[in-house]
């Protein structure tokens, strides 16, 4: 009888040793104390707070980058990734910023502010798609007469306005000197609308639909629209018929 009684006790002891190896020395039936529960909740809140703060910081950095890219394009005439459609880099930074801000606000439990950001970003994307990318931008590349440089010309037509973007590559495919010209829309290929004509002074006229819209200064390597050009520019490009008529009148 003693041997039969000792066998179950030995098996029970081995089972307890195995359980202690698997689950450690903490008793399974012991409840968590109030201090331990508070420490666990505090640790979870601290981790959530760090995650939310990181999301908000990333959102702020992306928003600043979007503003920097826009200022460089409009004021410094420098454009990154100019082969992409206009403003894609800035809009991508804004979209990433909105996503990071929403994630951070939801993590902090600020659901109302997060929903406001979500609605604002959604309508912003719809507005941009409806106004800028309704028609696919048309682009061509032309050499600048009298120089060894070339420019990339992109026409973006929207229901609100039409703009001609001039990009002179600095680092091909990545960085360019960038100018924007408001023009009127025409249902013709861009190659039939735009022409670059060298003048006797060395300047190059950008002719859009038989009218001069911008002048290139080869010395400063800059483009100026005719409204901001320091010298007076004849906006009308004479045609052959006009030239013959003028010469006949003079005779």
JSON list of C-alpha atoms in Angstrom, two decimals:
[
{"chain": "A", "resi": 1, "resn": "UNK", "atom": "CA", "xyz": [0.00, 0.00, 0.00]},
{"chain": "A", "resi": 2, "resn": "UNK", "atom": "CA", "xyz": [2.81, 2.40, 0.76]},
{"chain": "A", "resi": 3, "resn": "UNK", "atom": "CA", "xyz": [4.33, 1.98, -2.69]},
{"chain": "A", "resi": 4, "resn": "UNK", "atom": "CA", "xyz": [0.95, 2.60, -4.41]},
{"chain": "A", "resi": 5, "resn": "UNK", "atom": "CA", "xyz": [0.34, 5.69, -2.26]},
{"chain": "A", "resi": 6, "resn": "UNK", "atom": "CA", "xyz": [3.82, 7.08, -2.94]},
{"chain": "A", "resi": 7, "resn": "UNK", "atom": "CA", "xyz": [3.45, 6.80, -6.70]},
{"chain": "A", "resi": 8, "resn": "UNK", "atom": "CA", "xyz": [0.60, 9.37, -7.06]},
{"chain": "A", "resi": 9, "resn": "UNK", "atom": "CA", "xyz": [2.40, 11.73, -4.71]},
{"chain": "A", "resi": 10, "resn": "UNK", "atom": "CA", "xyz": [5.53, 11.50, -6.86]},
{"chain": "A", "resi": 11, "resn": "UNK", "atom": "CA", "xyz": [3.54, 12.16, -10.04]},
{"chain": "A", "resi": 12, "resn": "UNK", "atom": "CA", "xyz": [1.83, 15.18, -8.41]},
{"chain": "A", "resi": 13, "resn": "UNK", "atom": "CA", "xyz": [5.20, 16.60, -7.34]},
{"chain": "A", "resi": 14, "resn": "UNK", "atom": "CA", "xyz": [6.59, 16.19, -10.86]},
{"chain": "A", "resi": 15, "resn": "UNK", "atom": "CA", "xyz": [3.53, 17.93, -12.30]},
{"chain": "A", "resi": 16, "resn": "UNK", "atom": "CA", "xyz": [4.00, 20.85, -9.90]},
{"chain": "A", "resi": 17, "resn": "UNK", "atom": "CA", "xyz": [7.70, 21.10, -10.85]},
{"chain": "A", "resi": 18, "resn": "UNK", "atom": "CA", "xyz": [6.75, 21.17, -14.55]},
{"chain": "A", "resi": 19, "resn": "UNK", "atom": "CA", "xyz": [4.11, 23.86, -13.92]},
{"chain": "A", "resi": 20, "resn": "UNK", "atom": "CA", "xyz": [6.61, 25.95, -12.01]},
{"chain": "A", "resi": 21, "resn": "UNK", "atom": "CA", "xyz": [9.06, 25.70, -14.89]},
{"chain": "A", "resi": 22, "resn": "UNK", "atom": "CA", "xyz": [6.42, 26.76, -17.41]},
{"chain": "A", "resi": 23, "resn": "UNK", "atom": "CA", "xyz": [4.77, 29.57, -15.49]},
{"chain": "A", "resi": 24, "resn": "UNK", "atom": "CA", "xyz": [7.51, 30.64, -13.12]},
{"chain": "A", "resi": 25, "resn": "UNK", "atom": "CA", "xyz": [7.34, 30.87, -9.40]},
{"chain": "A", "resi": 26, "resn": "UNK", "atom": "CA", "xyz": [4.30, 33.21, -9.37]},
{"chain": "A", "resi": 27, "resn": "UNK", "atom": "CA", "xyz": [1.24, 31.41, -8.02]},
{"chain": "A", "resi": 28, "resn": "UNK", "atom": "CA", "xyz": [-1.55, 31.23, -10.56]},
{"chain": "A", "resi": 29, "resn": "UNK", "atom": "CA", "xyz": [-4.34, 31.76, -8.09]},
{"chain": "A", "resi": 30, "resn": "UNK", "atom": "CA", "xyz": [-2.85, 34.91, -6.56]},
{"chain": "A", "resi": 31, "resn": "UNK", "atom": "CA", "xyz": [-4.69, 38.09, -7.66]},
{"chain": "A", "resi": 32, "resn": "UNK", "atom": "CA", "xyz": [-2.83, 41.23, -8.85]},
{"chain": "A", "resi": 33, "resn": "UNK", "atom": "CA", "xyz": [-2.42, 43.84, -6.15]},
{"chain": "A", "resi": 34, "resn": "UNK", "atom": "CA", "xyz": [-3.77, 47.34, -6.54]},
{"chain": "A", "resi": 35, "resn": "UNK", "atom": "CA", "xyz": [-0.28, 48.81, -6.88]},
{"chain": "A", "resi": 36, "resn": "UNK", "atom": "CA", "xyz": [0.65, 46.33, -9.61]},
{"chain": "A", "resi": 37, "resn": "UNK", "atom": "CA", "xyz": [-2.58, 47.06, -11.48]},
{"chain": "A", "resi": 38, "resn": "UNK", "atom": "CA", "xyz": [-1.94, 50.81, -11.31]},
{"chain": "A", "resi": 39, "resn": "UNK", "atom": "CA", "xyz": [1.63, 50.29, -12.53]},
{"chain": "A", "resi": 40, "resn": "UNK", "atom": "CA", "xyz": [0.37, 48.18, -15.46]},
{"chain": "A", "resi": 41, "resn": "UNK", "atom": "CA", "xyz": [-2.25, 50.78, -16.45]},
{"chain": "A", "resi": 42, "resn": "UNK", "atom": "CA", "xyz": [0.30, 53.56, -16.09]},
{"chain": "A", "resi": 43, "resn": "UNK", "atom": "CA", "xyz": [2.73, 51.68, -18.35]},
{"chain": "A", "resi": 44, "resn": "UNK", "atom": "CA", "xyz": [0.05, 51.17, -21.00]},
{"chain": "A", "resi": 45, "resn": "UNK", "atom": "CA", "xyz": [-0.91, 54.86, -20.88]},
{"chain": "A", "resi": 46, "resn": "UNK", "atom": "CA", "xyz": [2.75, 55.87, -21.10]},
{"chain": "A", "resi": 47, "resn": "UNK", "atom": "CA", "xyz": [3.27, 53.65, -24.17]},
{"chain": "A", "resi": 48, "resn": "UNK", "atom": "CA", "xyz": [0.14, 55.04, -25.83]},
{"chain": "A", "resi": 49, "resn": "UNK", "atom": "CA", "xyz": [1.22, 58.58, -25.02]},
{"chain": "A", "resi": 50, "resn": "UNK", "atom": "CA", "xyz": [4.65, 58.05, -26.58]},
{"chain": "A", "resi": 51, "resn": "UNK", "atom": "CA", "xyz": [3.09, 56.52, -29.71]},
{"chain": "A", "resi": 52, "resn": "UNK", "atom": "CA", "xyz": [0.58, 59.39, -30.04]},
{"chain": "A", "resi": 53, "resn": "UNK", "atom": "CA", "xyz": [3.28, 62.00, -29.49]},
{"chain": "A", "resi": 54, "resn": "UNK", "atom": "CA", "xyz": [5.43, 60.36, -32.16]},
{"chain": "A", "resi": 55, "resn": "UNK", "atom": "CA", "xyz": [2.51, 60.40, -34.63]},
{"chain": "A", "resi": 56, "resn": "UNK", "atom": "CA", "xyz": [1.82, 64.08, -33.93]},
{"chain": "A", "resi": 57, "resn": "UNK", "atom": "CA", "xyz": [5.50, 64.97, -34.36]},
{"chain": "A", "resi": 58, "resn": "UNK", "atom": "CA", "xyz": [5.69, 63.11, -37.68]},
{"chain": "A", "resi": 59, "resn": "UNK", "atom": "CA", "xyz": [2.53, 64.89, -38.84]},
{"chain": "A", "resi": 60, "resn": "UNK", "atom": "CA", "xyz": [3.99, 68.28, -37.94]},
{"chain": "A", "resi": 61, "resn": "UNK", "atom": "CA", "xyz": [7.28, 67.52, -39.74]},
{"chain": "A", "resi": 62, "resn": "UNK", "atom": "CA", "xyz": [5.45, 66.42, -42.91]},
{"chain": "A", "resi": 63, "resn": "UNK", "atom": "CA", "xyz": [3.30, 69.55, -42.83]},
{"chain": "A", "resi": 64, "resn": "UNK", "atom": "CA", "xyz": [6.43, 71.72, -42.58]},
{"chain": "A", "resi": 65, "resn": "UNK", "atom": "CA", "xyz": [8.02, 69.82, -45.49]},
{"chain": "A", "resi": 66, "resn": "UNK", "atom": "CA", "xyz": [4.92, 70.42, -47.62]},
{"chain": "A", "resi": 67, "resn": "UNK", "atom": "CA", "xyz": [5.13, 74.15, -46.90]},
{"chain": "A", "resi": 68, "resn": "UNK", "atom": "CA", "xyz": [8.87, 74.17, -47.72]},
{"chain": "A", "resi": 69, "resn": "UNK", "atom": "CA", "xyz": [8.28, 72.46, -51.08]},
{"chain": "A", "resi": 70, "resn": "UNK", "atom": "CA", "xyz": [5.54, 74.94, -51.97]},
{"chain": "A", "resi": 71, "resn": "UNK", "atom": "CA", "xyz": [7.70, 77.95, -51.05]},
{"chain": "A", "resi": 72, "resn": "UNK", "atom": "CA", "xyz": [10.63, 76.56, -53.07]},
{"chain": "A", "resi": 73, "resn": "UNK", "atom": "CA", "xyz": [8.38, 76.16, -56.13]},
{"chain": "A", "resi": 74, "resn": "UNK", "atom": "CA", "xyz": [6.67, 79.54, -55.93]},
{"chain": "A", "resi": 75, "resn": "UNK", "atom": "CA", "xyz": [9.44, 81.80, -54.57]},
{"chain": "A", "resi": 76, "resn": "UNK", "atom": "CA", "xyz": [12.80, 80.14, -55.19]},
{"chain": "A", "resi": 77, "resn": "UNK", "atom": "CA", "xyz": [11.78, 78.56, -58.56]},
{"chain": "A", "resi": 78, "resn": "UNK", "atom": "CA", "xyz": [13.11, 75.14, -57.52]},
{"chain": "A", "resi": 79, "resn": "UNK", "atom": "CA", "xyz": [11.07, 71.98, -58.03]},
{"chain": "A", "resi": 80, "resn": "UNK", "atom": "CA", "xyz": [11.89, 68.46, -56.80]},
{"chain": "A", "resi": 81, "resn": "UNK", "atom": "CA", "xyz": [10.66, 65.46, -58.83]},
{"chain": "A", "resi": 82, "resn": "UNK", "atom": "CA", "xyz": [9.56, 67.78, -61.64]},
{"chain": "A", "resi": 83, "resn": "UNK", "atom": "CA", "xyz": [8.72, 64.84, -63.92]},
{"chain": "A", "resi": 84, "resn": "UNK", "atom": "CA", "xyz": [5.79, 64.01, -61.63]},
{"chain": "A", "resi": 85, "resn": "UNK", "atom": "CA", "xyz": [2.45, 65.86, -62.02]},
{"chain": "A", "resi": 86, "resn": "UNK", "atom": "CA", "xyz": [2.46, 69.32, -60.39]},
{"chain": "A", "resi": 87, "resn": "UNK", "atom": "CA", "xyz": [2.34, 69.52, -56.59]},
{"chain": "A", "resi": 88, "resn": "UNK", "atom": "CA", "xyz": [2.39, 65.72, -56.10]},
{"chain": "A", "resi": 89, "resn": "UNK", "atom": "CA", "xyz": [5.28, 65.91, -53.61]},
{"chain": "A", "resi": 90, "resn": "UNK", "atom": "CA", "xyz": [3.63, 68.64, -51.51]},
{"chain": "A", "resi": 91, "resn": "UNK", "atom": "CA", "xyz": [0.24, 66.92, -51.58]},
{"chain": "A", "resi": 92, "resn": "UNK", "atom": "CA", "xyz": [1.82, 63.58, -50.59]},
{"chain": "A", "resi": 93, "resn": "UNK", "atom": "CA", "xyz": [3.40, 65.26, -47.55]},
{"chain": "A", "resi": 94, "resn": "UNK", "atom": "CA", "xyz": [0.06, 66.82, -46.63]},
{"chain": "A", "resi": 95, "resn": "UNK", "atom": "CA", "xyz": [-1.72, 63.45, -46.96]},
{"chain": "A", "resi": 96, "resn": "UNK", "atom": "CA", "xyz": [0.91, 61.76, -44.79]},
{"chain": "A", "resi": 97, "resn": "UNK", "atom": "CA", "xyz": [0.63, 64.55, -42.24]},
{"chain": "A", "resi": 98, "resn": "UNK", "atom": "CA", "xyz": [-3.16, 64.20, -42.04]},
{"chain": "A", "resi": 99, "resn": "UNK", "atom": "CA", "xyz": [-2.87, 60.42, -41.57]},
{"chain": "A", "resi": 100, "resn": "UNK", "atom": "CA", "xyz": [-0.29, 60.82, -38.78]},
{"chain": "A", "resi": 101, "resn": "UNK", "atom": "CA", "xyz": [-2.37, 63.48, -37.03]},
{"chain": "A", "resi": 102, "resn": "UNK", "atom": "CA", "xyz": [-5.51, 61.33, -37.19]},
{"chain": "A", "resi": 103, "resn": "UNK", "atom": "CA", "xyz": [-3.65, 58.31, -35.78]},
{"chain": "A", "resi": 104, "resn": "UNK", "atom": "CA", "xyz": [-2.17, 60.35, -32.94]},
{"chain": "A", "resi": 105, "resn": "UNK", "atom": "CA", "xyz": [-5.51, 61.96, -32.03]},
{"chain": "A", "resi": 106, "resn": "UNK", "atom": "CA", "xyz": [-7.32, 58.60, -32.03]},
{"chain": "A", "resi": 107, "resn": "UNK", "atom": "CA", "xyz": [-4.56, 57.17, -29.81]},
{"chain": "A", "resi": 108, "resn": "UNK", "atom": "CA", "xyz": [-5.08, 60.01, -27.33]},
{"chain": "A", "resi": 109, "resn": "UNK", "atom": "CA", "xyz": [-8.83, 59.49, -27.37]},
{"chain": "A", "resi": 110, "resn": "UNK", "atom": "CA", "xyz": [-9.53, 62.82, -29.06]},
{"chain": "A", "resi": 111, "resn": "UNK", "atom": "CA", "xyz": [-12.01, 61.24, -31.44]},
{"chain": "A", "resi": 112, "resn": "UNK", "atom": "CA", "xyz": [-13.86, 64.48, -32.27]},
{"chain": "A", "resi": 113, "resn": "UNK", "atom": "CA", "xyz": [-10.70, 66.26, -33.43]},
{"chain": "A", "resi": 114, "resn": "UNK", "atom": "CA", "xyz": [-9.57, 63.16, -35.29]},
{"chain": "A", "resi": 115, "resn": "UNK", "atom": "CA", "xyz": [-12.86, 62.99, -37.18]},
{"chain": "A", "resi": 116, "resn": "UNK", "atom": "CA", "xyz": [-12.61, 66.68, -38.05]},
{"chain": "A", "resi": 117, "resn": "UNK", "atom": "CA", "xyz": [-9.11, 66.12, -39.47]},
{"chain": "A", "resi": 118, "resn": "UNK", "atom": "CA", "xyz": [-10.35, 63.07, -41.40]},
{"chain": "A", "resi": 119, "resn": "UNK", "atom": "CA", "xyz": [-13.26, 64.99, -42.96]},
{"chain": "A", "resi": 120, "resn": "UNK", "atom": "CA", "xyz": [-11.03, 67.96, -43.82]},
{"chain": "A", "resi": 121, "resn": "UNK", "atom": "CA", "xyz": [-8.37, 65.79, -45.43]},
{"chain": "A", "resi": 122, "resn": "UNK", "atom": "CA", "xyz": [-10.97, 63.81, -47.40]},
{"chain": "A", "resi": 123, "resn": "UNK", "atom": "CA", "xyz": [-12.59, 66.92, -48.87]},
{"chain": "A", "resi": 124, "resn": "UNK", "atom": "CA", "xyz": [-9.15, 68.37, -49.59]},
{"chain": "A", "resi": 125, "resn": "UNK", "atom": "CA", "xyz": [-8.20, 65.31, -51.64]},
{"chain": "A", "resi": 126, "resn": "UNK", "atom": "CA", "xyz": [-11.51, 65.42, -53.55]},
{"chain": "A", "resi": 127, "resn": "UNK", "atom": "CA", "xyz": [-11.07, 69.14, -54.26]},
{"chain": "A", "resi": 128, "resn": "UNK", "atom": "CA", "xyz": [-7.53, 68.66, -55.55]},
{"chain": "A", "resi": 129, "resn": "UNK", "atom": "CA", "xyz": [-8.56, 65.75, -57.77]},
{"chain": "A", "resi": 130, "resn": "UNK", "atom": "CA", "xyz": [-11.47, 67.74, -59.18]},
{"chain": "A", "resi": 131, "resn": "UNK", "atom": "CA", "xyz": [-9.50, 70.90, -59.93]},
{"chain": "A", "resi": 132, "resn": "UNK", "atom": "CA", "xyz": [-5.93, 69.86, -60.76]},
{"chain": "A", "resi": 133, "resn": "UNK", "atom": "CA", "xyz": [-6.01, 66.32, -62.09]},
{"chain": "A", "resi": 134, "resn": "UNK", "atom": "CA", "xyz": [-9.34, 66.30, -63.93]},
{"chain": "A", "resi": 135, "resn": "UNK", "atom": "CA", "xyz": [-7.44, 66.22, -67.24]},
{"chain": "A", "resi": 136, "resn": "UNK", "atom": "CA", "xyz": [-4.14, 64.46, -67.60]},
{"chain": "A", "resi": 137, "resn": "UNK", "atom": "CA", "xyz": [-1.29, 67.02, -67.83]},
{"chain": "A", "resi": 138, "resn": "UNK", "atom": "CA", "xyz": [0.34, 67.23, -71.27]},
{"chain": "A", "resi": 139, "resn": "UNK", "atom": "CA", "xyz": [4.10, 67.65, -71.47]},
{"chain": "A", "resi": 140, "resn": "UNK", "atom": "CA", "xyz": [6.76, 68.14, -74.13]},
{"chain": "A", "resi": 141, "resn": "UNK", "atom": "CA", "xyz": [10.48, 68.91, -74.14]},
{"chain": "A", "resi": 142, "resn": "UNK", "atom": "CA", "xyz": [12.08, 71.61, -76.28]},
{"chain": "A", "resi": 143, "resn": "UNK", "atom": "CA", "xyz": [15.65, 72.89, -76.74]},
{"chain": "A", "resi": 144, "resn": "UNK", "atom": "CA", "xyz": [16.27, 76.54, -75.93]},
{"chain": "A", "resi": 145, "resn": "UNK", "atom": "CA", "xyz": [17.50, 78.26, -79.13]},
{"chain": "A", "resi": 146, "resn": "UNK", "atom": "CA", "xyz": [21.04, 79.66, -78.92]},
{"chain": "A", "resi": 147, "resn": "UNK", "atom": "CA", "xyz": [21.92, 77.53, -75.86]},
{"chain": "A", "resi": 148, "resn": "UNK", "atom": "CA", "xyz": [22.81, 73.94, -75.08]},
{"chain": "A", "resi": 149, "resn": "UNK", "atom": "CA", "xyz": [19.96, 73.67, -72.57]},
{"chain": "A", "resi": 150, "resn": "UNK", "atom": "CA", "xyz": [16.42, 72.38, -72.89]},
{"chain": "A", "resi": 151, "resn": "UNK", "atom": "CA", "xyz": [13.18, 72.85, -71.00]},
{"chain": "A", "resi": 152, "resn": "UNK", "atom": "CA", "xyz": [10.29, 70.61, -70.07]},
{"chain": "A", "resi": 153, "resn": "UNK", "atom": "CA", "xyz": [6.90, 72.23, -70.73]},
{"chain": "A", "resi": 154, "resn": "UNK", "atom": "CA", "xyz": [3.75, 70.93, -69.01]},
{"chain": "A", "resi": 155, "resn": "UNK", "atom": "CA", "xyz": [0.22, 72.24, -69.63]},
{"chain": "A", "resi": 156, "resn": "UNK", "atom": "CA", "xyz": [-2.27, 71.66, -66.81]},
{"chain": "A", "resi": 157, "resn": "UNK", "atom": "CA", "xyz": [-5.87, 72.54, -67.70]},
{"chain": "A", "resi": 158, "resn": "UNK", "atom": "CA", "xyz": [-8.62, 72.64, -65.06]},
{"chain": "A", "resi": 159, "resn": "UNK", "atom": "CA", "xyz": [-12.18, 73.98, -65.01]},
{"chain": "A", "resi": 160, "resn": "UNK", "atom": "CA", "xyz": [-10.84, 76.95, -63.04]},
{"chain": "A", "resi": 161, "resn": "UNK", "atom": "CA", "xyz": [-7.62, 77.86, -64.87]},
{"chain": "A", "resi": 162, "resn": "UNK", "atom": "CA", "xyz": [-4.85, 76.68, -67.18]},
{"chain": "A", "resi": 163, "resn": "UNK", "atom": "CA", "xyz": [-1.16, 76.90, -66.34]},
{"chain": "A", "resi": 164, "resn": "UNK", "atom": "CA", "xyz": [1.98, 76.23, -68.32]},
{"chain": "A", "resi": 165, "resn": "UNK", "atom": "CA", "xyz": [4.88, 74.94, -66.20]},
{"chain": "A", "resi": 166, "resn": "UNK", "atom": "CA", "xyz": [8.46, 75.51, -67.39]},
{"chain": "A", "resi": 167, "resn": "UNK", "atom": "CA", "xyz": [11.14, 73.24, -65.92]},
{"chain": "A", "resi": 168, "resn": "UNK", "atom": "CA", "xyz": [14.81, 73.63, -66.76]},
{"chain": "A", "resi": 169, "resn": "UNK", "atom": "CA", "xyz": [16.61, 70.53, -65.39]},
{"chain": "A", "resi": 170, "resn": "UNK", "atom": "CA", "xyz": [19.38, 71.00, -62.83]},
{"chain": "A", "resi": 171, "resn": "UNK", "atom": "CA", "xyz": [19.60, 67.32, -61.86]},
{"chain": "A", "resi": 172, "resn": "UNK", "atom": "CA", "xyz": [17.86, 65.45, -64.65]},
{"chain": "A", "resi": 173, "resn": "UNK", "atom": "CA", "xyz": [14.68, 63.75, -63.47]},
{"chain": "A", "resi": 174, "resn": "UNK", "atom": "CA", "xyz": [14.97, 65.04, -59.89]},
{"chain": "A", "resi": 175, "resn": "UNK", "atom": "CA", "xyz": [15.56, 68.79, -59.55]},
{"chain": "A", "resi": 176, "resn": "UNK", "atom": "CA", "xyz": [14.73, 71.65, -61.89]},
{"chain": "A", "resi": 177, "resn": "UNK", "atom": "CA", "xyz": [14.41, 75.41, -62.03]},
{"chain": "A", "resi": 178, "resn": "UNK", "atom": "CA", "xyz": [10.69, 75.94, -62.11]},
{"chain": "A", "resi": 179, "resn": "UNK", "atom": "CA", "xyz": [8.36, 78.65, -63.44]},
{"chain": "A", "resi": 180, "resn": "UNK", "atom": "CA", "xyz": [4.59, 78.85, -63.75]},
{"chain": "A", "resi": 181, "resn": "UNK", "atom": "CA", "xyz": [2.70, 80.83, -66.41]},
{"chain": "A", "resi": 182, "resn": "UNK", "atom": "CA", "xyz": [-1.07, 81.33, -66.37]},
{"chain": "A", "resi": 183, "resn": "UNK", "atom": "CA", "xyz": [-2.32, 80.77, -69.95]},
{"chain": "A", "resi": 184, "resn": "UNK", "atom": "CA", "xyz": [-5.64, 80.27, -71.68]},
{"chain": "A", "resi": 185, "resn": "UNK", "atom": "CA", "xyz": [-6.86, 76.82, -72.59]},
{"chain": "A", "resi": 186, "resn": "UNK", "atom": "CA", "xyz": [-6.88, 75.53, -76.16]},
{"chain": "A", "resi": 187, "resn": "UNK", "atom": "CA", "xyz": [-8.09, 72.22, -77.61]},
{"chain": "A", "resi": 188, "resn": "UNK", "atom": "CA", "xyz": [-4.86, 71.65, -79.54]},
{"chain": "A", "resi": 189, "resn": "UNK", "atom": "CA", "xyz": [-1.74, 69.59, -78.87]},
{"chain": "A", "resi": 190, "resn": "UNK", "atom": "CA", "xyz": [0.83, 71.44, -76.80]},
{"chain": "A", "resi": 191, "resn": "UNK", "atom": "CA", "xyz": [3.44, 70.99, -79.53]},
{"chain": "A", "resi": 192, "resn": "UNK", "atom": "CA", "xyz": [1.22, 73.05, -81.86]},
{"chain": "A", "resi": 193, "resn": "UNK", "atom": "CA", "xyz": [0.66, 75.77, -79.28]},
{"chain": "A", "resi": 194, "resn": "UNK", "atom": "CA", "xyz": [4.17, 76.43, -77.97]},
{"chain": "A", "resi": 195, "resn": "UNK", "atom": "CA", "xyz": [7.22, 77.69, -79.82]},
{"chain": "A", "resi": 196, "resn": "UNK", "atom": "CA", "xyz": [10.58, 79.06, -78.63]},
{"chain": "A", "resi": 197, "resn": "UNK", "atom": "CA", "xyz": [11.95, 81.86, -80.84]},
{"chain": "A", "resi": 198, "resn": "UNK", "atom": "CA", "xyz": [15.40, 83.42, -80.51]},
{"chain": "A", "resi": 199, "resn": "UNK", "atom": "CA", "xyz": [15.57, 87.21, -80.89]},
{"chain": "A", "resi": 200, "resn": "UNK", "atom": "CA", "xyz": [18.40, 89.42, -82.13]},
{"chain": "A", "resi": 201, "resn": "UNK", "atom": "CA", "xyz": [19.12, 90.54, -78.55]},
{"chain": "A", "resi": 202, "resn": "UNK", "atom": "CA", "xyz": [19.84, 86.95, -77.54]},
{"chain": "A", "resi": 203, "resn": "UNK", "atom": "CA", "xyz": [16.60, 86.63, -75.61]},
{"chain": "A", "resi": 204, "resn": "UNK", "atom": "CA", "xyz": [14.21, 83.77, -76.34]},
{"chain": "A", "resi": 205, "resn": "UNK", "atom": "CA", "xyz": [10.47, 84.36, -76.60]},
{"chain": "A", "resi": 206, "resn": "UNK", "atom": "CA", "xyz": [8.04, 81.69, -75.46]},
{"chain": "A", "resi": 207, "resn": "UNK", "atom": "CA", "xyz": [5.14, 81.93, -77.89]},
{"chain": "A", "resi": 208, "resn": "UNK", "atom": "CA", "xyz": [1.86, 80.34, -76.83]},
{"chain": "A", "resi": 209, "resn": "UNK", "atom": "CA", "xyz": [-0.96, 80.41, -79.38]},
{"chain": "A", "resi": 210, "resn": "UNK", "atom": "CA", "xyz": [0.73, 83.12, -81.52]},
{"chain": "A", "resi": 211, "resn": "UNK", "atom": "CA", "xyz": [1.33, 85.45, -78.55]},
{"chain": "A", "resi": 212, "resn": "UNK", "atom": "CA", "xyz": [4.42, 86.03, -76.42]},
{"chain": "A", "resi": 213, "resn": "UNK", "atom": "CA", "xyz": [3.87, 84.87, -72.84]},
{"chain": "A", "resi": 214, "resn": "UNK", "atom": "CA", "xyz": [7.40, 84.76, -71.39]},
{"chain": "A", "resi": 215, "resn": "UNK", "atom": "CA", "xyz": [10.96, 85.85, -72.17]},
{"chain": "A", "resi": 216, "resn": "UNK", "atom": "CA", "xyz": [14.12, 83.87, -71.41]},
{"chain": "A", "resi": 217, "resn": "UNK", "atom": "CA", "xyz": [17.27, 85.74, -70.37]},
{"chain": "A", "resi": 218, "resn": "UNK", "atom": "CA", "xyz": [20.25, 83.55, -71.38]},
{"chain": "A", "resi": 219, "resn": "UNK", "atom": "CA", "xyz": [22.68, 85.53, -69.20]},
{"chain": "A", "resi": 220, "resn": "UNK", "atom": "CA", "xyz": [20.71, 85.12, -65.96]},
{"chain": "A", "resi": 221, "resn": "UNK", "atom": "CA", "xyz": [19.14, 81.83, -67.13]},
{"chain": "A", "resi": 222, "resn": "UNK", "atom": "CA", "xyz": [15.72, 82.95, -65.92]},
{"chain": "A", "resi": 223, "resn": "UNK", "atom": "CA", "xyz": [12.24, 83.15, -67.37]},
{"chain": "A", "resi": 224, "resn": "UNK", "atom": "CA", "xyz": [10.04, 86.22, -66.87]},
{"chain": "A", "resi": 225, "resn": "UNK", "atom": "CA", "xyz": [6.43, 86.53, -67.90]},
{"chain": "A", "resi": 226, "resn": "UNK", "atom": "CA", "xyz": [5.74, 89.59, -70.05]},
{"chain": "A", "resi": 227, "resn": "UNK", "atom": "CA", "xyz": [3.93, 91.38, -67.21]},
{"chain": "A", "resi": 228, "resn": "UNK", "atom": "CA", "xyz": [7.07, 91.39, -65.06]},
{"chain": "A", "resi": 229, "resn": "UNK", "atom": "CA", "xyz": [9.66, 91.84, -67.81]},
{"chain": "A", "resi": 230, "resn": "UNK", "atom": "CA", "xyz": [11.80, 95.00, -67.32]},
{"chain": "A", "resi": 231, "resn": "UNK", "atom": "CA", "xyz": [11.58, 95.92, -71.01]},
{"chain": "A", "resi": 232, "resn": "UNK", "atom": "CA", "xyz": [8.54, 96.38, -73.21]},
{"chain": "A", "resi": 233, "resn": "UNK", "atom": "CA", "xyz": [7.68, 93.28, -75.21]},
{"chain": "A", "resi": 234, "resn": "UNK", "atom": "CA", "xyz": [5.56, 93.11, -78.34]},
{"chain": "A", "resi": 235, "resn": "UNK", "atom": "CA", "xyz": [2.96, 90.51, -77.40]},
{"chain": "A", "resi": 236, "resn": "UNK", "atom": "CA", "xyz": [1.90, 89.74, -80.98]},
{"chain": "A", "resi": 237, "resn": "UNK", "atom": "CA", "xyz": [4.10, 87.60, -83.19]},
{"chain": "A", "resi": 238, "resn": "UNK", "atom": "CA", "xyz": [3.75, 88.76, -86.82]},
{"chain": "A", "resi": 239, "resn": "UNK", "atom": "CA", "xyz": [2.60, 86.17, -89.34]},
{"chain": "A", "resi": 240, "resn": "UNK", "atom": "CA", "xyz": [3.82, 85.96, -92.95]},
{"chain": "A", "resi": 241, "resn": "UNK", "atom": "CA", "xyz": [0.64, 87.55, -94.29]},
{"chain": "A", "resi": 242, "resn": "UNK", "atom": "CA", "xyz": [1.01, 90.48, -91.90]},
{"chain": "A", "resi": 243, "resn": "UNK", "atom": "CA", "xyz": [4.62, 90.99, -92.94]},
{"chain": "A", "resi": 244, "resn": "UNK", "atom": "CA", "xyz": [3.74, 91.07, -96.64]},
{"chain": "A", "resi": 245, "resn": "UNK", "atom": "CA", "xyz": [0.96, 93.53, -96.03]},
{"chain": "A", "resi": 246, "resn": "UNK", "atom": "CA", "xyz": [3.27, 95.82, -94.04]},
{"chain": "A", "resi": 247, "resn": "UNK", "atom": "CA", "xyz": [5.98, 95.76, -96.68]},
{"chain": "A", "resi": 248, "resn": "UNK", "atom": "CA", "xyz": [3.43, 96.55, -99.42]},
{"chain": "A", "resi": 249, "resn": "UNK", "atom": "CA", "xyz": [2.13, 99.51, -97.40]},
{"chain": "A", "resi": 250, "resn": "UNK", "atom": "CA", "xyz": [5.60, 100.89, -96.91]},
{"chain": "A", "resi": 251, "resn": "UNK", "atom": "CA", "xyz": [6.27, 100.77, -100.62]}
]
